Amino acid sequence: MQQENPENPQARIEQQIDRLRQIDELRDLGKGRQGICINFKDRVYKFLNLNRNNNLSIEELRRMNQNELHYLQLLTSSDYTCEVQSNECDDENLWITTAYMNLGTLDMDCLFNQQQQFLEMETIRIICVRLLNILNYFHNNRIFHLDVNPTNILFHEEFQFFHENRQNDLELPIEQGLQSLSQDLRAPQKKQLHLVDNKIHDYTNLQYILNQKFSNLQPNQRGYLIEYRFADEHVAQLVFWIRRWLKLQNRETFNPKCIQVKKGIRICFCDFGLSRSFENNDFNRPEFRDGPYKTPYEILGRIVYQNERIEAWKIARYQDLFCLGITMMNLLINNGYAEIEPFKEDEKDLEQFLQQTYGLHQLKNACHPDDYKELLTYYVILRWLEQNMNNDQTLRLIYRMLKFNFNFTSDIPLNLQEDQDIPLENIKTVQNFCRLLTEQYG
Ligand SMILES: Nc1ncnc2c1ncn2[C@@H]1O[C@H](COP(=O)(O)OP(=O)(O)OP(=O)(O)O)[C@@H](O)[C@H]1O
Ligand SMILES: [Mg+2]
């Protein structure tokens, strides 16, 4: 590519936008502090937001994009991000390109006080467990998102693989199974071709290949892959993605005849601009001021544990889980499952609660008044959960995510194995409804 105005980022961005516009229609997706997201075909370009009002220098913004790209690449073999399209990203970090997630975000504020289409409680439960598992996957790899909020969680309707477990299944070791599968999937050829795998393993390409054969599947209905024949280069792509998927399932064996394809919903994170990773021995206490919600740990940690050093990764984990807890509470409220009464300024219970939790008096005076108000909102939510959770699994989970941020001494082992299908119809209906409302009311 031509060396154009490296010192004039705005011009370079505009040039790229113009180039895209000449090929196909562009659609604005969102303008945030870090980036301006534009949908082009089945991709999203996140251009640096060079608007002067955001108080960040171009260098800081560039670093955020660089950081985001780094984490997207680190997590590329997971199903938990929108796939980065490395060959479409800018060498100078002025934009990054990912696959377009077609069902919107978890941000459903528009539903609040509408009495029509809601997510079912069961759907919310599955989403909650799924998101926890995703964060656990990140954390097990010492990666912390640090900007968990409803606008950074995306849904995507897509073709997915599924392994049907049948009794007396003859399973083969992965490589052997893939070899056998690739033989079976290949269309009969006049002359034997070598299996050339020279295409970039592009996720949108995988979706395109599967759509050729499975476009008639009903939501969550499945079809057997083995019943179709594919061109050699498509077989190579399929084998690549199935191998990746089997690894993600921690499988060591499988039966090629049992691979099914279904149309389902993926849920994943975007926006890794603030993400960080920590080593085990990283003891510096970081300030996570950029996060969306100020956590109880941020407010109280320095007051309660003045002389103690808490490992950075733990604080990062507190933050991610806390933000997920609040995100889930927003979802419950917007969908009409939780009605939280506004707190009273002279709330005495909080003082008592803090005293009981930390054994310290006068914590109120040690906090900034705004911070204390923040604590009060969280406390009112905690109290609502305590009164309403009974044996409800989802509410209990959310409670744990929030509560342990007040008790920051022990971690919660969160290893929820369950991974159910996300109810596709329910999400699609509600997302369409959200889209309509947003169009109507802005
Ligand atoms: N791959 C994608 N597919 C679909 N929509 C996307 C994708 N990436 C981003 N978006 C949309 O664009 C919005 C902004 O993206 P992102 O959060 O990455 O930018 P940001 O500048 O960091 O925003 P903010 O500062 O507001 O968090 C998202 O909330 C989402 O609605
Ligand atoms: Mg964002």
Short mmCIF file of N, CA and C and ligand atoms in Angstrom, two decimals, residues 29-37 44 46 68 82 98-101 105 147 149 151-152 154 270-271, ligand 1:
data_model
loop_
_atom_site.label_atom_id
_atom_site.label_comp_id
_atom_site.label_asym_id
_atom_site.label_seq_id
_atom_site.Cartn_x
_atom_site.Cartn_y
_atom_site.Cartn_z
N LEU A 29 -22.44 2.36 13.61
CA LEU A 29 -22.90 1.47 14.68
C LEU A 29 -22.83 2.12 16.04
N GLY A 30 -21.88 3.00 16.20
CA GLY A 30 -21.75 3.61 17.51
C GLY A 30 -20.49 4.44 17.56
N LYS A 31 -20.58 5.47 18.36
CA LYS A 31 -19.44 6.35 18.52
C LYS A 31 -19.11 6.35 19.99
N GLY A 32 -17.93 5.86 20.34
CA GLY A 32 -17.55 5.84 21.75
C GLY A 32 -16.36 6.72 21.98
N ARG A 33 -15.82 6.61 23.18
CA ARG A 33 -14.67 7.42 23.55
C ARG A 33 -13.47 7.05 22.68
N GLN A 34 -13.34 5.74 22.50
CA GLN A 34 -12.15 5.27 21.79
C GLN A 34 -12.34 5.26 20.28
N GLY A 35 -13.51 4.82 19.85
CA GLY A 35 -13.64 4.58 18.42
C GLY A 35 -14.97 4.93 17.82
N ILE A 36 -14.95 4.99 16.50
CA ILE A 36 -16.19 5.15 15.75
C ILE A 36 -16.37 3.86 14.97
N CYS A 37 -17.46 3.15 15.25
CA CYS A 37 -17.63 1.84 14.63
C CYS A 37 -18.53 1.94 13.42
N VAL A 44 -16.78 -4.98 10.74
CA VAL A 44 -16.89 -3.71 11.47
C VAL A 44 -15.52 -3.06 11.54
N LYS A 46 -13.40 -0.26 13.37
CA LYS A 46 -13.40 0.65 14.52
C LYS A 46 -12.27 1.66 14.30
N GLU A 68 -6.26 -3.26 22.07
CA GLU A 68 -7.44 -4.04 21.69
C GLU A 68 -7.06 -5.13 20.69
N CYS A 82 -15.50 -10.95 18.92
CA CYS A 82 -15.80 -10.89 17.50
C CYS A 82 -14.46 -11.09 16.79
N THR A 98 -13.13 -6.15 12.66
CA THR A 98 -13.61 -7.41 13.23
C THR A 98 -14.82 -7.89 12.43
N ALA A 99 -15.23 -9.12 12.71
CA ALA A 99 -16.45 -9.63 12.07
C ALA A 99 -17.65 -8.93 12.69
N TYR A 100 -18.65 -8.68 11.86
CA TYR A 100 -19.85 -7.99 12.33
C TYR A 100 -20.76 -8.95 13.10
N MET A 101 -21.13 -8.59 14.30
CA MET A 101 -22.06 -9.39 15.10
C MET A 101 -23.46 -8.84 14.87
N THR A 105 -26.42 -5.50 20.91
CA THR A 105 -25.73 -5.63 22.20
C THR A 105 -26.71 -6.03 23.30
N ASP A 147 -13.76 -3.54 31.11
CA ASP A 147 -14.77 -2.59 30.63
C ASP A 147 -16.08 -3.35 30.37
N ASN A 149 -19.64 -4.00 30.34
CA ASN A 149 -20.92 -3.29 30.47
C ASN A 149 -21.80 -3.70 29.30
N THR A 151 -23.04 -2.47 26.70
CA THR A 151 -22.78 -2.10 25.31
C THR A 151 -21.57 -2.84 24.74
N ASN A 152 -20.83 -3.51 25.60
CA ASN A 152 -19.65 -4.24 25.11
C ASN A 152 -19.89 -5.74 25.02
N LEU A 154 -22.03 -8.56 22.90
CA LEU A 154 -22.74 -8.63 21.62
C LEU A 154 -23.35 -10.01 21.38
N CYS A 270 -16.83 -7.35 23.02
CA CYS A 270 -16.02 -6.51 22.16
C CYS A 270 -15.34 -5.47 23.06
N ASP A 271 -14.61 -4.55 22.45
CA ASP A 271 -14.04 -3.42 23.18
C ASP A 271 -13.00 -3.83 24.23
N1 LIG B 1 -18.03 -6.49 15.80
C1 LIG B 1 -19.10 -5.76 16.04
N2 LIG B 1 -20.30 -6.13 15.57
C2 LIG B 1 -21.41 -5.38 15.80
N3 LIG B 1 -21.42 -4.24 16.50
C3 LIG B 1 -20.25 -3.80 17.00
C4 LIG B 1 -19.03 -4.53 16.81
N4 LIG B 1 -18.04 -3.86 17.42
C5 LIG B 1 -18.60 -2.78 17.97
N5 LIG B 1 -19.93 -2.72 17.73
C6 LIG B 1 -20.89 -1.68 18.16
O1 LIG B 1 -20.22 -0.45 18.29
C7 LIG B 1 -20.28 0.04 19.64
C8 LIG B 1 -18.98 0.73 20.02
O2 LIG B 1 -17.92 -0.20 19.93
P1 LIG B 1 -16.78 -0.25 21.06
O3 LIG B 1 -17.40 -0.47 22.38
O4 LIG B 1 -15.76 -1.25 20.61
O5 LIG B 1 -16.19 1.23 20.93
P2 LIG B 1 -15.71 2.26 22.05
O6 LIG B 1 -15.29 3.49 21.35
O7 LIG B 1 -14.73 1.62 22.93
O8 LIG B 1 -17.03 2.57 22.78
P3 LIG B 1 -17.26 3.06 24.28
O9 LIG B 1 -16.19 4.01 24.64
O10 LIG B 1 -18.62 3.67 24.18
O11 LIG B 1 -17.24 1.82 25.08
C9 LIG B 1 -20.60 -1.18 20.48
O12 LIG B 1 -21.30 -0.83 21.64
C10 LIG B 1 -21.47 -2.00 19.52
O13 LIG B 1 -22.79 -1.52 19.58
#
